Coordinates of C-alpha atoms in Angstrom, one line a residue:
M885 CA -87.3 11.0 -19.4
E886 CA -90.6 10.6 -17.7
F887 CA -88.8 9.9 -14.4
L888 CA -86.7 13.0 -14.8
L889 CA -89.7 15.2 -15.4
V890 CA -91.4 13.8 -12.3
Q891 CA -88.2 14.4 -10.3
A892 CA -88.2 18.0 -11.6
L893 CA -91.8 18.4 -10.4
S894 CA -90.8 17.2 -7.0
G895 CA -88.0 19.8 -6.9
L896 CA -90.5 22.5 -7.8
A897 CA -92.8 21.5 -4.9
S898 CA -89.8 21.8 -2.5
A899 CA -88.9 25.1 -4.1
A900 CA -92.3 26.6 -3.1
S901 CA -91.8 26.2 0.7
L902 CA -88.2 27.2 0.3
F903 CA -89.2 30.3 -1.5
L904 CA -91.7 31.3 1.2
V905 CA -89.1 31.1 3.9
A906 CA -86.3 32.7 1.8
S907 CA -88.5 35.6 0.7
G908 CA -89.3 36.4 4.3
L909 CA -85.6 36.4 5.3
S910 CA -84.8 38.5 2.2
I911 CA -87.5 41.1 3.1
I912 CA -86.3 41.3 6.7
F913 CA -82.7 41.8 5.8
G914 CA -83.4 44.2 3.0
V915 CA -85.1 46.7 5.4
T916 CA -83.7 46.0 8.9
R917 CA -80.3 44.7 7.9
I918 CA -80.8 41.9 10.5
V919 CA -79.3 38.5 9.6
N920 CA -82.1 36.7 11.4
F921 CA -80.7 33.4 12.5
A922 CA -84.1 32.7 14.2
H923 CA -85.8 32.5 10.9
G924 CA -85.5 28.7 10.9
A925 CA -87.0 28.6 14.4
F926 CA -90.1 30.5 13.2
Y927 CA -90.3 28.0 10.3
M928 CA -90.2 25.2 12.8
L929 CA -92.8 26.9 15.1
G930 CA -95.1 27.3 12.1
A931 CA -95.0 23.5 11.5
Y932 CA -95.5 22.6 15.2
V933 CA -98.4 25.1 15.8
A934 CA -100.0 24.0 12.5
F935 CA -99.7 20.4 13.6
T936 CA -101.5 21.1 16.8
L937 CA -104.3 23.1 15.2
T938 CA -104.9 20.8 12.2
D939 CA -104.9 17.8 14.6
R940 CA -107.6 19.4 16.7
F941 CA -109.9 20.8 14.0
A942 CA -111.0 18.3 11.3
G943 CA -112.2 18.9 7.8
P944 CA -111.0 21.3 5.0
L945 CA -111.9 24.4 7.0
G946 CA -110.0 23.0 10.1
F947 CA -106.9 22.2 8.1
W948 CA -106.6 25.3 6.0
G949 CA -107.8 27.5 8.8
G950 CA -105.2 25.9 11.0
I951 CA -102.4 26.6 8.5
L952 CA -103.4 30.2 8.3
A953 CA -104.0 30.6 12.0
A954 CA -100.6 29.0 12.8
S955 CA -98.8 31.4 10.4
L956 CA -100.6 34.4 11.9
T957 CA -99.8 33.3 15.5
V958 CA -96.1 32.8 14.8
A959 CA -96.1 36.2 13.0
A960 CA -97.4 37.8 16.1
L961 CA -94.7 36.1 18.1
G962 CA -92.1 37.5 15.7
A963 CA -93.5 41.0 15.9
L964 CA -93.4 40.7 19.7
M965 CA -89.7 39.6 19.6
E966 CA -88.9 42.5 17.3
M967 CA -90.5 45.0 19.7
V968 CA -89.2 43.6 22.9
L969 CA -85.7 42.5 21.9
L970 CA -84.5 43.8 18.5
R971 CA -85.7 47.4 19.0
R972 CA -83.4 47.6 22.0
I973 CA -80.3 46.7 20.0
Y974 CA -80.9 48.3 16.6
H975 CA -78.1 50.8 17.3
A976 CA -75.7 48.1 18.5
P977 CA -73.2 46.6 16.0
E978 CA -75.2 44.6 13.4
L979 CA -73.7 41.3 14.3
F980 CA -75.1 41.6 17.9
Q981 CA -78.5 41.2 16.3
L982 CA -77.3 38.0 14.8
L983 CA -76.2 36.9 18.3
A984 CA -79.6 37.9 19.8
T985 CA -81.5 35.9 17.2
F986 CA -79.1 32.9 17.8
G987 CA -80.0 33.1 21.5
V988 CA -83.7 33.0 20.5
T989 CA -83.0 29.9 18.3
L990 CA -81.5 28.1 21.2
M991 CA -84.5 28.8 23.4
V992 CA -87.0 27.7 20.8
Q993 CA -85.2 24.4 20.3
D994 CA -85.7 23.5 23.9
L995 CA -89.2 25.0 24.1
V996 CA -90.6 22.8 21.3
V997 CA -89.1 19.7 22.9
L998 CA -90.7 20.8 26.2
I999 CA -94.1 21.4 24.7
W1000 CA -94.4 18.8 22.0
G1001 CA -91.8 16.2 23.0
A1002 CA -88.7 14.9 21.3
E1003 CA -90.4 12.5 19.0
D1004 CA -91.1 13.3 15.3
L1005 CA -94.7 14.1 14.6
L1006 CA -96.7 13.1 11.5
G1007 CA -99.2 15.7 10.4
P1008 CA -102.5 15.0 8.6
R1009 CA -103.0 14.9 4.9
A1010 CA -104.4 18.0 3.2
P1011 CA -108.1 17.5 2.6
G1012 CA -108.9 17.3 -1.1
F1013 CA -105.2 16.7 -2.0
T1014 CA -104.6 13.3 -0.6
G1015 CA -104.3 11.4 -3.9
A1016 CA -102.0 11.5 -6.9
V1017 CA -102.3 12.6 -10.5
E1018 CA -100.9 10.6 -13.3
L1019 CA -98.4 12.7 -15.4
F1020 CA -96.0 11.4 -18.0
G1021 CA -97.0 7.8 -17.1
R1022 CA -96.1 8.3 -13.4
R1023 CA -98.1 9.3 -10.4
V1024 CA -97.4 12.7 -8.9
P1025 CA -98.9 13.7 -5.5
S1026 CA -101.6 16.3 -6.0
Y1027 CA -100.4 18.2 -3.0
D1028 CA -97.1 18.8 -4.7
L1029 CA -99.0 20.2 -7.7
L1030 CA -100.8 22.6 -5.3
L1031 CA -97.4 23.8 -3.9
I1032 CA -96.0 24.3 -7.4
A1033 CA -99.0 26.5 -8.3
M1034 CA -98.8 28.3 -4.9
G1035 CA -95.2 29.6 -5.5
P1036 CA -96.0 32.0 -8.4
V1037 CA -99.2 33.0 -6.7
V1038 CA -97.4 34.1 -3.6
L1039 CA -94.7 35.8 -5.7
G1040 CA -97.5 37.8 -7.5
L1041 CA -99.2 38.8 -4.2
I1042 CA -95.9 40.0 -2.7
W1043 CA -95.2 42.0 -5.9
L1044 CA -98.6 43.7 -5.7
L1045 CA -98.0 44.4 -2.0
F1046 CA -94.7 46.1 -2.7
H1047 CA -95.6 47.9 -5.9
R1048 CA -99.2 48.9 -5.5
T1049 CA -99.4 50.0 -1.8
R1050 CA -97.9 53.0 0.0
W1051 CA -96.5 50.6 2.6
G1052 CA -94.7 48.6 -0.1
V1053 CA -93.2 51.8 -1.6
L1054 CA -91.8 52.7 1.8
V1055 CA -90.4 49.2 2.3
R1056 CA -88.6 49.3 -1.1
A1057 CA -87.3 52.7 -0.3
A1058 CA -86.0 51.6 3.1
T1059 CA -84.3 48.6 1.4
Q1060 CA -82.3 51.1 -0.7
D1061 CA -81.6 53.8 1.9
R1062 CA -82.9 53.6 5.4
E1063 CA -81.4 56.9 6.5
M1064 CA -83.1 58.8 3.7
V1065 CA -86.5 57.2 4.6
A1066 CA -86.0 58.2 8.2
S1067 CA -85.2 61.8 7.2
L1068 CA -88.5 62.0 5.4
G1069 CA -90.4 61.5 8.7
V1070 CA -91.3 57.8 8.3
N1071 CA -91.8 56.0 11.6
Q1072 CA -89.1 53.4 11.2
K1073 CA -90.1 51.5 14.4
W1074 CA -93.5 50.4 13.0
L1075 CA -92.2 49.9 9.5
F1076 CA -89.5 47.5 10.9
T1077 CA -92.1 45.7 13.0
S1078 CA -94.5 45.2 10.1
V1079 CA -91.7 44.0 7.8
F1080 CA -90.5 41.6 10.5
A1081 CA -94.0 40.3 11.0
L1082 CA -94.5 39.7 7.3
G1083 CA -91.2 37.9 7.0
V1084 CA -92.0 35.7 9.9
F1085 CA -95.5 35.0 8.6
L1086 CA -93.9 33.7 5.3
A1087 CA -91.5 31.6 7.2
A1088 CA -94.2 30.1 9.4
L1089 CA -96.4 29.5 6.4
G1090 CA -93.6 27.6 4.7
G1091 CA -93.2 25.4 7.7
A1092 CA -97.0 24.9 8.1
L1093 CA -97.4 23.8 4.5
Q1094 CA -94.8 21.1 5.0
I1095 CA -96.7 19.0 7.6
P1096 CA -98.5 16.9 4.9
R1097 CA -95.2 16.2 3.2
T1098 CA -92.8 15.4 6.0
T1099 CA -92.6 14.8 9.7
V1100 CA -92.3 17.7 12.2
S1101 CA -89.2 17.6 14.3
H1102 CA -87.1 19.8 16.5
A1103 CA -84.2 19.7 14.0
M1104 CA -86.2 21.4 11.3
D1105 CA -84.8 24.9 12.0
L1106 CA -81.1 24.1 11.3
S1107 CA -82.0 21.9 8.3
I1108 CA -83.8 24.8 6.6
I1109 CA -81.8 27.9 7.6
V1110 CA -78.7 26.9 5.7
E1111 CA -80.6 26.4 2.4
V1112 CA -82.5 29.6 3.0
F1113 CA -79.2 31.6 3.4
V1114 CA -78.0 30.0 0.2
V1115 CA -81.2 31.0 -1.6
V1116 CA -81.2 34.5 -0.4
V1117 CA -77.6 35.1 -1.3
I1118 CA -77.8 33.5 -4.7
G1119 CA -80.9 35.5 -5.5
G1120 CA -79.7 38.8 -4.1
L1121 CA -80.4 40.2 -0.7
G1122 CA -83.7 42.1 -0.7
S1123 CA -84.9 40.7 -4.0
V1124 CA -88.0 38.6 -3.7
T1125 CA -87.9 37.7 -7.4
G1126 CA -84.3 36.6 -6.9
A1127 CA -85.4 34.4 -4.0
F1128 CA -88.0 32.8 -6.2
V1129 CA -85.5 32.0 -9.0
A1130 CA -82.8 30.8 -6.6
A1131 CA -85.2 28.6 -4.7
I1132 CA -86.1 26.8 -7.9
L1133 CA -82.4 26.5 -8.8
V1134 CA -81.4 25.1 -5.3
S1135 CA -84.3 22.7 -5.2
E1136 CA -83.6 21.3 -8.6
L1137 CA -79.9 20.9 -7.8
N1138 CA -80.9 19.0 -4.7
A1139 CA -83.4 16.9 -6.6
F1140 CA -81.1 15.9 -9.4
G1141 CA -77.8 16.1 -7.6
I1142 CA -78.5 12.9 -5.6
L1143 CA -79.3 11.1 -8.9
I1144 CA -76.5 12.3 -11.1
L1145 CA -73.6 13.0 -8.7
P1146 CA -74.5 11.2 -5.4
Q1147 CA -70.8 11.4 -4.3
I1148 CA -70.9 15.2 -4.1
S1149 CA -74.7 15.7 -3.8
M1150 CA -74.3 17.6 -0.5
V1151 CA -71.8 20.1 -2.0
I1152 CA -73.4 21.0 -5.3
V1153 CA -75.6 23.7 -3.9
F1154 CA -72.7 25.4 -2.1
L1155 CA -70.5 25.1 -5.2
A1156 CA -73.3 26.9 -7.1
M1157 CA -73.5 29.6 -4.4
A1158 CA -69.7 30.1 -4.5
A1159 CA -69.7 30.3 -8.3
V1160 CA -72.5 32.9 -8.3
L1161 CA -70.8 35.1 -5.7
V1162 CA -67.4 34.9 -7.4
V1163 CA -68.9 36.0 -10.8
R1164 CA -71.6 38.3 -9.4
P1165 CA -70.9 39.3 -5.8
W1166 CA -74.3 40.7 -5.0
G1167 CA -76.3 37.8 -6.3
L1168 CA -78.3 37.2 -9.5
F1169 CA -81.0 39.9 -8.9
G1170 CA -79.3 41.9 -6.1
K1171 CA -77.6 45.3 -6.3
P1172 CA -74.3 46.5 -4.9
D1173 CA -74.6 47.8 -1.4
A1174 CA -75.0 51.5 -1.2
A1175 CA -72.2 53.5 0.4
V1176 CA -72.4 53.4 4.1
R1177 CA -73.0 56.8 5.7
T1178 CA -70.6 57.6 8.4
S1179 CA -71.2 59.9 11.3
T1180 CA -68.5 62.5 11.7
G1181 CA -67.3 63.8 15.0
I1182 CA -67.8 60.6 17.0
A1183 CA -65.5 60.4 20.0
I1184 CA -63.1 57.4 19.8
R1185 CA -60.6 55.8 22.0
P1186 CA -57.8 54.5 19.9
W1187 CA -56.5 51.0 20.7
R1188 CA -53.2 50.9 22.6
P1189 CA -50.7 48.3 23.8
M1190 CA -50.9 47.1 27.4
T1191 CA -49.3 49.1 30.1
P1192 CA -46.7 47.4 32.3
L1193 CA -49.3 47.1 35.1
E1194 CA -51.7 45.4 32.7
R1195 CA -49.1 43.0 31.5
T1196 CA -48.3 42.1 35.1
G1197 CA -52.0 41.4 35.7
V1198 CA -52.3 39.2 32.6
T1199 CA -49.1 37.3 33.6
A1200 CA -50.6 36.7 37.1
M1201 CA -53.8 35.3 35.5
V1202 CA -51.7 32.9 33.3
V1203 CA -49.8 31.8 36.4
V1204 CA -53.1 31.1 38.3
A1205 CA -54.3 29.1 35.3
A1206 CA -51.1 27.2 35.2
A1207 CA -51.7 26.3 38.9
L1208 CA -55.1 24.7 38.1
P1209 CA -53.7 21.1 37.8
L1210 CA -52.3 21.3 41.4
F1211 CA -55.8 21.4 42.9
S1212 CA -58.2 20.1 40.2
G1213 CA -59.2 16.7 39.0
S1214 CA -59.1 15.1 35.6
Y1215 CA -62.6 16.3 34.5
A1216 CA -61.9 19.9 35.4
L1217 CA -58.6 19.8 33.5
S1218 CA -60.3 18.3 30.5
V1219 CA -62.9 21.1 30.6
G1220 CA -60.1 23.6 31.1
S1221 CA -58.2 22.3 28.0
E1222 CA -61.3 22.5 25.9
I1223 CA -62.0 26.1 27.0
L1224 CA -58.4 27.0 26.2
V1225 CA -58.7 25.4 22.7
Y1226 CA -61.8 27.6 22.0
V1227 CA -60.0 30.6 23.4
L1228 CA -57.5 30.3 20.5
F1229 CA -60.2 29.5 18.0
A1230 CA -62.2 32.6 19.1
A1231 CA -59.1 34.8 19.2
S1232 CA -58.3 33.9 15.6
L1233 CA -61.8 34.7 14.4
H1234 CA -61.7 37.9 16.5
F1235 CA -58.5 39.0 14.7
L1236 CA -60.2 38.5 11.4
M1237 CA -63.4 40.3 12.4
T1238 CA -62.1 43.1 14.5
V1239 CA -58.8 44.0 13.0
G1240 CA -59.6 42.9 9.5
G1241 CA -63.3 44.0 9.5
L1242 CA -64.3 40.6 7.9
A1243 CA -67.2 38.8 9.6
S1244 CA -66.7 35.1 8.7
F1245 CA -69.6 32.7 9.1
G1246 CA -67.4 29.7 8.1
H1247 CA -64.4 29.9 10.4
A1248 CA -64.9 26.3 11.5
A1249 CA -63.5 25.2 8.2
Y1250 CA -60.0 26.0 9.2
F1251 CA -60.5 24.6 12.7
G1252 CA -61.7 21.3 11.2
L1253 CA -59.0 21.2 8.6
G1254 CA -56.4 21.7 11.3
A1255 CA -57.9 18.8 13.2
Y1256 CA -58.0 16.5 10.1
G1257 CA -54.5 17.6 9.2
A1258 CA -53.2 16.4 12.6
A1259 CA -55.3 13.2 12.3
F1260 CA -53.9 12.4 8.9
M1261 CA -50.3 12.8 10.2
V1262 CA -51.0 10.3 12.9
K1263 CA -53.2 7.8 11.1
L1264 CA -51.7 7.8 7.6
L1265 CA -48.0 8.7 8.3
G1266 CA -47.7 7.4 11.9
A1267 CA -46.2 10.7 13.0
P1268 CA -45.9 11.6 16.7
M1269 CA -48.0 14.3 18.3
E1270 CA -45.2 16.9 18.1
A1271 CA -44.9 16.6 14.3
A1272 CA -48.7 16.5 13.9
L1273 CA -49.1 19.7 15.9
L1274 CA -46.5 21.4 13.6
V1275 CA -47.6 20.1 10.3
G1276 CA -51.4 19.4 10.8
P1277 CA -52.4 23.1 11.0
L1278 CA -50.8 23.6 7.6
L1279 CA -54.0 22.1 6.1
G1280 CA -55.9 24.8 7.7
L1281 CA -53.5 27.3 6.3
A1282 CA -53.8 25.8 2.8
G1283 CA -57.6 26.0 3.1
A1284 CA -57.4 29.7 4.2
V1285 CA -55.1 30.5 1.3
V1286 CA -57.4 29.0 -1.3
F1287 CA -60.8 30.0 0.2
G1288 CA -59.5 33.4 1.3
W1289 CA -58.4 34.4 -2.2
F1290 CA -62.0 34.3 -3.4
C1291 CA -63.6 35.6 -0.2
V1292 CA -61.7 38.8 0.3
R1293 CA -62.9 40.0 -3.1
L1294 CA -66.3 40.4 -1.5
S1295 CA -67.5 42.4 1.5
G1296 CA -70.3 42.6 4.1
V1297 CA -72.8 39.8 4.2
Y1298 CA -71.8 38.5 0.8
F1299 CA -68.3 37.8 2.2
A1300 CA -69.9 36.1 5.2
M1301 CA -72.0 33.9 3.0
L1302 CA -69.1 32.9 0.8
T1303 CA -67.1 31.8 3.8
L1304 CA -70.2 29.8 4.9
A1305 CA -70.3 28.2 1.4
F1306 CA -66.7 27.2 1.5
A1307 CA -67.1 25.8 5.1
Q1308 CA -70.0 23.7 4.0
I1309 CA -68.0 22.5 1.0
A1310 CA -65.2 21.4 3.3
W1311 CA -67.8 19.7 5.7
S1312 CA -69.5 17.9 2.8
V1313 CA -66.2 16.5 1.6
A1314 CA -65.3 15.3 5.1
F1315 CA -68.7 13.8 5.4
Q1316 CA -68.9 12.0 2.1
W1317 CA -65.3 11.0 1.4
V1318 CA -65.6 8.0 3.7
E1319 CA -62.5 6.2 2.4
V1320 CA -60.2 9.0 3.6
T1321 CA -62.0 10.9 6.4
G1322 CA -64.1 8.0 7.8
G1323 CA -67.3 9.9 7.1
D1324 CA -69.6 10.3 10.0
N1325 CA -67.6 7.5 11.8
G1326 CA -64.7 9.9 12.0
L1327 CA -61.0 9.1 12.6
L1328 CA -60.3 7.6 15.9
G1329 CA -57.2 6.9 18.0
I1330 CA -55.6 10.4 17.8
W1331 CA -53.8 10.3 21.1
P1332 CA -51.1 12.6 22.5
S1333 CA -47.5 11.5 23.2
S1334 CA -46.8 9.9 26.6
W1335 CA -45.5 13.1 28.2
A1336 CA -48.8 14.9 27.4
A1337 CA -51.1 11.9 27.9
S1338 CA -52.1 12.8 31.4
P1339 CA -54.8 15.5 31.9
Q1340 CA -52.2 17.6 33.7
G1341 CA -49.6 17.3 30.9
F1342 CA -52.0 18.0 28.1
Y1343 CA -53.5 21.0 30.0
W1344 CA -50.1 22.6 30.5
M1345 CA -49.1 22.0 26.9
T1346 CA -52.4 23.5 25.7
L1347 CA -52.1 26.5 28.0
A1348 CA -48.6 27.2 26.7
I1349 CA -49.6 27.0 23.0
V1350 CA -52.8 29.0 23.5
T1351 CA -51.0 31.7 25.5
L1352 CA -48.3 32.0 22.8
G1353 CA -50.9 32.1 20.0
T1354 CA -53.1 34.8 21.6
C1355 CA -50.0 36.9 22.4
L1356 CA -48.8 36.6 18.8
L1357 CA -52.2 37.7 17.5
R1358 CA -52.2 40.7 19.9
V1359 CA -48.7 41.6 18.7
L1360 CA -49.9 41.6 15.1
V1361 CA -52.7 44.1 16.0
F1362 CA -50.1 46.7 16.9
S1363 CA -47.6 45.8 14.2
P1364 CA -47.2 47.7 10.9
F1365 CA -49.2 44.9 9.3
G1366 CA -52.0 45.4 11.9
F1367 CA -52.1 49.2 11.3
G1368 CA -52.3 48.7 7.6
L1369 CA -55.0 46.1 8.0
R1370 CA -57.1 48.5 10.2
A1371 CA -56.5 51.3 7.6
A1372 CA -57.9 49.1 4.9
R1373 CA -60.8 48.2 7.1
D1374 CA -61.7 51.8 7.9
S1375 CA -61.3 53.4 4.5
T1376 CA -60.3 51.5 1.4
L1377 CA -59.8 54.6 -0.7
R1378 CA -57.5 56.3 1.8
A1379 CA -55.6 53.1 2.4
E1380 CA -55.0 52.6 -1.3
A1381 CA -54.0 56.2 -1.7
I1382 CA -51.0 55.6 0.6
G1383 CA -50.1 52.4 -1.1
I1384 CA -52.0 49.8 1.0
N1385 CA -53.7 47.1 -1.1
R1386 CA -56.9 46.1 0.7
T1387 CA -57.3 42.7 -1.0
S1388 CA -53.7 41.7 -0.2
V1389 CA -53.6 42.7 3.4
Q1390 CA -57.1 41.2 4.1
W1391 CA -56.1 38.0 2.4
A1392 CA -53.0 37.8 4.6
A1393 CA -55.2 38.4 7.6
F1394 CA -57.5 35.6 6.4
V1395 CA -54.5 33.2 6.2
V1396 CA -53.2 34.2 9.6
A1397 CA -56.6 33.7 11.2
G1398 CA -57.1 30.3 9.4
T1399 CA -53.6 29.1 10.5
F1400 CA -54.3 29.9 14.2
A1401 CA -57.7 28.3 13.9
G1402 CA -55.9 25.2 12.5
V1403 CA -53.6 25.1 15.5
A1404 CA -56.7 25.1 17.8
G1405 CA -58.2 22.3 15.7
A1406 CA -55.1 20.2 15.9
L1407 CA -55.1 20.6 19.7
F1408 CA -58.8 19.7 19.8
A1409 CA -58.1 16.4 17.8
F1410 CA -55.6 15.3 20.5
L1411 CA -57.9 16.4 23.3
K1412 CA -60.8 14.3 22.1
G1413 CA -58.7 11.5 20.6
S1414 CA -60.8 11.7 17.4
V1415 CA -62.0 13.9 14.6
F1416 CA -65.5 14.1 13.1
P1417 CA -67.0 16.2 10.3
E1418 CA -68.9 18.2 13.0
S1419 CA -65.7 20.1 13.7
L1420 CA -66.2 21.8 10.3
A1421 CA -70.0 22.2 10.7
I1422 CA -72.0 25.4 11.0
P1423 CA -72.6 25.1 14.8
T1424 CA -68.9 25.3 15.4
S1425 CA -68.7 28.5 13.3
V1426 CA -71.6 29.9 15.2
D1427 CA -70.0 29.1 18.5
G1428 CA -67.0 31.1 17.5
L1429 CA -69.2 34.1 16.5
V1430 CA -71.0 34.0 19.8
M1431 CA -67.7 34.0 21.7
V1432 CA -66.4 36.9 19.8
L1433 CA -69.6 38.9 20.1
L1434 CA -70.0 38.2 23.8
G1435 CA -66.5 39.4 24.5
G1436 CA -66.9 42.5 22.3
I1437 CA -66.4 43.1 18.6
E1438 CA -64.8 46.5 19.1
T1439 CA -62.2 45.4 21.6
V1440 CA -58.7 44.0 21.2
S1441 CA -58.9 41.0 23.5
G1442 CA -62.6 40.5 24.1
A1443 CA -62.6 37.1 22.5
V1444 CA -60.6 35.5 25.3
V1445 CA -63.3 36.6 27.9
G1446 CA -66.1 35.7 25.5
A1447 CA -64.8 32.2 24.9
V1448 CA -64.2 31.5 28.6
V1449 CA -67.7 32.7 29.6
Y1450 CA -69.6 31.0 26.8
K1451 CA -67.8 27.7 26.8
A1452 CA -67.7 27.4 30.6
L1453 CA -71.4 28.3 30.8
A1454 CA -72.4 25.9 28.1
I1455 CA -70.5 22.9 29.6
W1456 CA -71.8 23.7 33.1
L1457 CA -75.4 24.0 31.9
M1458 CA -75.2 20.7 30.0
S1459 CA -74.2 18.9 33.2
K1460 CA -76.9 20.6 35.3
T1461 CA -80.1 20.6 33.3
E1462 CA -81.8 19.0 30.3
L1463 CA -82.9 22.4 29.2
S1464 CA -79.4 23.8 28.7
K1465 CA -80.2 25.5 25.4
L1466 CA -83.2 27.3 26.9
V1467 CA -81.1 28.7 29.7
L1468 CA -78.0 29.4 27.6
G1469 CA -80.1 31.2 25.0
G1470 CA -81.8 33.3 27.7
V1471 CA -78.4 34.2 29.1
I1472 CA -77.1 35.2 25.6
V1473 CA -80.2 37.4 25.0
L1474 CA -79.8 39.0 28.4
L1475 CA -76.1 39.7 27.8
V1476 CA -76.8 41.2 24.4
V1477 CA -79.5 43.6 25.9
A1478 CA -77.4 44.5 29.0
F1479 CA -74.0 44.7 27.3
P1480 CA -74.6 45.6 23.6
K1481 CA -70.9 46.2 23.2
G1482 CA -69.9 42.9 24.7
I1483 CA -68.7 42.1 28.2
V1484 CA -65.2 43.7 27.7
G1485 CA -66.6 46.6 25.8
F1486 CA -69.0 47.3 28.6
L1487 CA -66.2 47.1 31.2
E1488 CA -64.0 49.4 29.1
D1489 CA -66.8 52.0 28.8
L1490 CA -67.4 51.8 32.6
R1491 CA -63.7 52.3 33.2
H1492 CA -63.6 55.4 31.0
R1493 CA -66.7 56.9 32.6
L1494 CA -65.2 56.5 36.1
R1495 CA -61.7 57.8 35.0
P1496 CA -61.4 61.6 35.7
P1497 CA -61.1 63.8 32.6
A1498 CA -57.6 64.5 31.3
P1499 CA -56.2 68.1 31.8
N1500 CA -56.5 70.6 29.0
G1501 CA -59.3 68.6 27.4
A1502 CA -56.9 66.0 26.1
G1503 CA -59.4 63.3 26.8
P1504 CA -61.3 61.0 24.4
Q1505 CA -63.3 63.8 22.9
A1506 CA -60.1 65.4 21.5
A1507 CA -59.7 62.4 19.3
G1508 CA -63.2 62.6 17.9
M1509 CA -62.2 63.4 14.3
G1510 CA -62.1 59.8 12.9
I1511 CA -64.8 57.8 11.2
A1512 CA -63.9 54.4 12.7
K1513 CA -66.0 53.1 15.6
V1514 CA -63.1 51.6 17.5
E1515 CA -63.0 50.9 21.2
A1516 CA -60.0 50.3 23.4
A1517 CA -60.0 47.1 25.4
E1518 CA -57.7 44.9 27.3

């Protein structure tokens, strides 16, 4: 019993830092509606800057002053990022802000390595809290007790700030209805900047307070951001109290999970998150999203099928791609096959996001399940490649059927977070079920049949499958199913009034997208000759999101362009520089600022601006009666 109590205290100490970071993210999202993927990067910067300052200045004043100064410095950097970058794209689709913050994360990852090196750093002990206190017959670090006491204190200070100051009242009002606050004459620019700075300050403080407890490393950002997302969603977006309770819950589950259920310790937190969202979709202390205000009279350009000339152009590009093996070497063909695989993966996610209106943060689950399905066919049943490519993706389909049934009952960021939870559950199972999946050693020896074993043969096979898959997805967009899906996306009430069940059509779209992602994963398994849990991990899902957003979320086929540009650029940069993440992140940020509608969306806007107006005013303005913000794109 004494051991369990001490373990509970250790969980509470971890909860304090987790609460600081999660409360900052919750505050930022509650007001600005930005899913700040760079929040983990600010946490990491807080730890690195605090390490530098506390190492240079000795004594209690040097240590605690360094912690505070590091947090304020990183908060200033966060405010600068908000003013220079995010202000420019507040009117862009919300997911583009996620893309921009992801680009910042990539840049910070290389910058900390460039400044502080790749080695882990061991920070100093906190003056006055270097010893231990005996509790329940066991010794507990005194610094842990300090952190436990700090959590409620910070919660109280945040409550006073939000409930006893005019600024806090405005922030809470903006959390409920930003448009109404703006109509009252409040300067939203500086309100957003101050909120963002406060959120970053809390994240940096959480990182700085960790230096006496753990080493400082350049992997800190990704290790914390997932748990922070879980905490924020369980507690309820915009609820600081919810973040406090959820941080305790998550930390205690982590502390005891490894003792009680070590086989599934990595999945317990995500099971809890999934359970909370299924029972209470807006979190423990959250509130249902307010109805979104739509602007009437916006000019739209309805999607349309390709013209004969455009079909000819696409056919010509496919023919040129098919000719690549005639003048390229094995490496170029391997890269080309990998890009093609990700084209299909991005196209499947694009179908779900654009046509279905469902932004998934865990689409890698079905990519990875398809890869494992093909690997199981080869390793366990001795099936040839042809059978594995046909049957393997069915595992991705099955995962989409099960996970999608729960996910489509939610919407917005809660839907996205539930998809992330299910993806992490799938990744955890693959990582810990060593007897079946091989764990982090993976499954090796997944080789294609002899006729596709050469780089040329595999490239041509991949090109054929990917071309067919993307064409089928495009056909679905303009099918009756696609029109019904778009109707459910744009107006649930109107769709249900004419007999379209939103849940059913979106579940079907989820299954379609998961199946095509599974096909891409099966191809990837044979391309690499192996399958690892990383194929289901968060970075793979994020890569898919980046490809879709770069191409254009409001386009029909933008994911194809986004996948080619992003994957080709990433592979090329990795071969040319050790700072590939820094350059790639900078390019992503530049593209977001220059092309807030994505590459294809920008080109489509340019084409319509250069096109002469139609006679009798029958141009795009004549169609400006809808409420959907839809762009035409090829």
